[in-house]
């Protein structure tokens, strides 16, 4: 039984770590701007595409990785300045629509550049190697993802709790206008938030695409949505919440992918049920259940409406 | 009924719309049926209906729903499942022994069923979802659309939905043409009928918006708490708007099925919802006229007018750079971003056609006085 479940659990934890890194970008932006940054998943995909083209043009891999991360962060910065900053005083829906527009633009841009073909992600030595742990064969990246995620999250939490910019972020997310009156440079804080968020998405893209090996313009949509669901699940605005939510969703999704085999081996069902179809849908079912039971998510703060 | 006077602007608008219908009918008889014009009108009419139904929620009721693709999927499937001729079923459901459903409905009845099925599902989904607030509601409806998509691809439902295979061979827009005994087309209706269906549905939505219900919805959009204080029952009104919007999204889905001639669950992604949302935004949130106009513009640009950007173009001996497959969509997205960022009102803002005519009349009168 354990032998059947373990490989799925393992890849679940790994995918969960990757979702966590994307989800942090969503949750931080939402915490500060109250904006669902629908383009975040596409930035993640663009990071993958940049890596593909950079490696193909002959840049050595050890240089590619930092360059990709810097470029991705830069893209995040530019998107915020171009598409969200002009709408700061507009109704919230306008910014959300702008985010959807950016997502559409990024996808079309990549479609144009790649011609809509699957791009093979470069093989990064060491993290692409196969390893066997507890009888399950997998890639090195699966093993290192959760650890790397935890290190990055701890570093981020330290940054938010113990630095000046972190304090400014907390202040802005608490009260936008008051913190502006207190002399906090809002635009700088928001840009930093986007840079951190997209940087983490860049890290996630290296881990994720090393595992899945191909990138296409729609690759970012599903992981993006799931990471967002993870952020909502954990209580949007809360970083630990996003991480916990992402791991739960990653694990649940992968267990469902293998549910047919697991249940069959356990003798519950006699033939294939095709339950793997629901691996994506389950994420959303989970979301709707949590929203119905606890609308602010696992770690979310309770908000009261003011007239 | 309220004693609102029907003024000349409303009549002029009605005449303009009627004239458009007549023009389309005449054009259809004269211009060859392969012209892109008709493709654009057919798809545009479909999108217009769906966009207006989305506008009813997002623009008039203030419910930010992103589940439109899911309801369209329901509509498209219900229509497809009920109208495939019995003789063709063995062929379509080849992996499921001809499928479970072994009867065929008339086209319009099936479209009605498509709408009703979508509305019923909206009712069920609305029970948990409509209690949520803005962003949460958006993401929950989006989630439901994804769940529906997965459910329709499930192998175990194959005898009804044909699993992940496509539904086909059901009646499409071309079957509205009246044919002679020898198979040649006598009178073309393949473009007029979809336009009429969309027109009638949009007409019903306009009537709804102008009724007391519509006013209640708009009051809710502007301020929920104030609306509730005025005695509007929020829950039931929201549910009503959600079901009605989904009904028309379902009918729109059926029309999309007819337009595409095949239906496959995997094409009803969130990207489709986004596309429709962008149409609504370009047209102006809160304007039915705007939604209709921008649907046709959107479809015309993406299918027809910007096509040249996808091919190599020569000006004399100079080859225009950048032009290759996909460039059209890049240009298109940039236009959309410009609209979203700098022309937030969209084409029409929250004005309708009669408002524009009234404005024109006012100007003329002002000129005459001097």
XYZ file of C-alpha atoms in Angstrom, chain A residues 30 34 36 38 82-83 86-87 90 92-94 96-98 100-102 104-105 108-109 111-113 222 225 228 232 236 272-275 277-278 281 284-285 287-288 291-292 295-296 305 307, chain B residues 58 64 66 131-136 138-140 142-144 146-147 149-151 153-154 156 225 270 274-275 277-278 281 285 298 322-327 329-330 332-333 336-337 340-341 344:
94
model
C -3.380 40.639 -2.963
C -6.329 43.738 -3.172
C -5.887 39.109 -8.141
C -4.147 36.902 -13.093
C 2.722 49.729 -17.058
C -0.488 47.889 -16.337
C -2.093 53.822 -13.840
C -5.151 52.113 -12.358
C -9.591 53.202 -10.413
C -10.754 47.378 -8.141
C -12.382 45.594 -11.033
C -10.429 47.681 -13.579
C -8.330 42.868 -12.283
C -9.422 43.287 -15.889
C -6.058 44.822 -16.686
C -6.528 39.527 -17.402
C -5.457 41.704 -20.332
C -1.789 41.289 -19.411
C -3.837 37.524 -22.635
C -1.000 39.679 -24.000
C -0.185 35.840 -27.357
C 3.328 37.239 -27.323
C 2.524 32.215 -29.086
C 4.012 34.603 -31.623
C 7.614 34.023 -30.575
C -3.231 25.942 -14.748
C -4.822 29.147 -11.097
C -4.053 31.186 -6.593
C -7.200 31.582 -1.166
C -5.273 35.252 1.009
C -10.293 1.816 -13.725
C -12.679 4.645 -12.900
C -10.877 7.405 -14.816
C -10.680 9.461 -11.647
C -9.715 13.411 -14.933
C -10.669 15.133 -11.706
C -11.291 19.788 -10.684
C -11.496 23.825 -7.242
C -13.916 21.629 -5.325
C -11.695 25.776 -2.867
C -15.470 25.951 -2.972
C -15.055 29.158 0.870
C -18.451 27.852 1.922
C -14.758 32.151 3.550
C -11.490 33.808 4.586
C -17.708 45.428 6.099
C -20.779 51.123 5.563
C -20.860 42.007 -14.186
C -18.173 39.554 -10.825
C -16.046 34.220 -14.293
C -22.954 34.264 -0.636
C -19.342 35.109 -1.403
C -17.953 38.572 -2.029
C -16.310 40.027 -5.144
C -12.952 38.302 -5.707
C -13.922 35.148 -3.923
C -15.017 35.383 -9.186
C -12.601 32.621 -8.348
C -15.341 30.261 -7.113
C -14.173 30.105 -12.305
C -13.561 26.976 -10.254
C -17.039 25.662 -10.993
C -13.326 24.039 -14.425
C -15.145 21.336 -12.462
C -15.239 20.874 -17.788
C -13.593 17.947 -16.020
C -16.937 16.262 -15.347
C -14.663 14.713 -19.983
C -15.064 11.892 -17.491
C -17.764 7.104 -16.983
C -26.511 47.906 1.883
C -11.078 30.006 -18.683
C -11.473 36.011 -20.282
C -12.083 36.696 -23.958
C -14.897 39.566 -20.318
C -12.523 41.589 -22.489
C -14.887 45.723 -21.137
C -19.345 47.674 -18.690
C -13.668 41.730 -31.725
C 7.684 41.014 -37.866
C 4.725 39.803 -39.886
C 4.268 36.096 -39.379
C 1.862 33.670 -37.807
C 0.521 34.980 -34.506
C 1.413 38.641 -34.988
C -2.910 38.336 -31.811
C -0.014 40.403 -30.478
C -4.772 42.669 -30.941
C -3.687 42.218 -27.324
C -6.964 45.610 -25.816
C -4.426 46.760 -23.245
C -8.213 48.749 -20.717
C -5.644 51.290 -19.551
C -11.639 52.603 -19.373
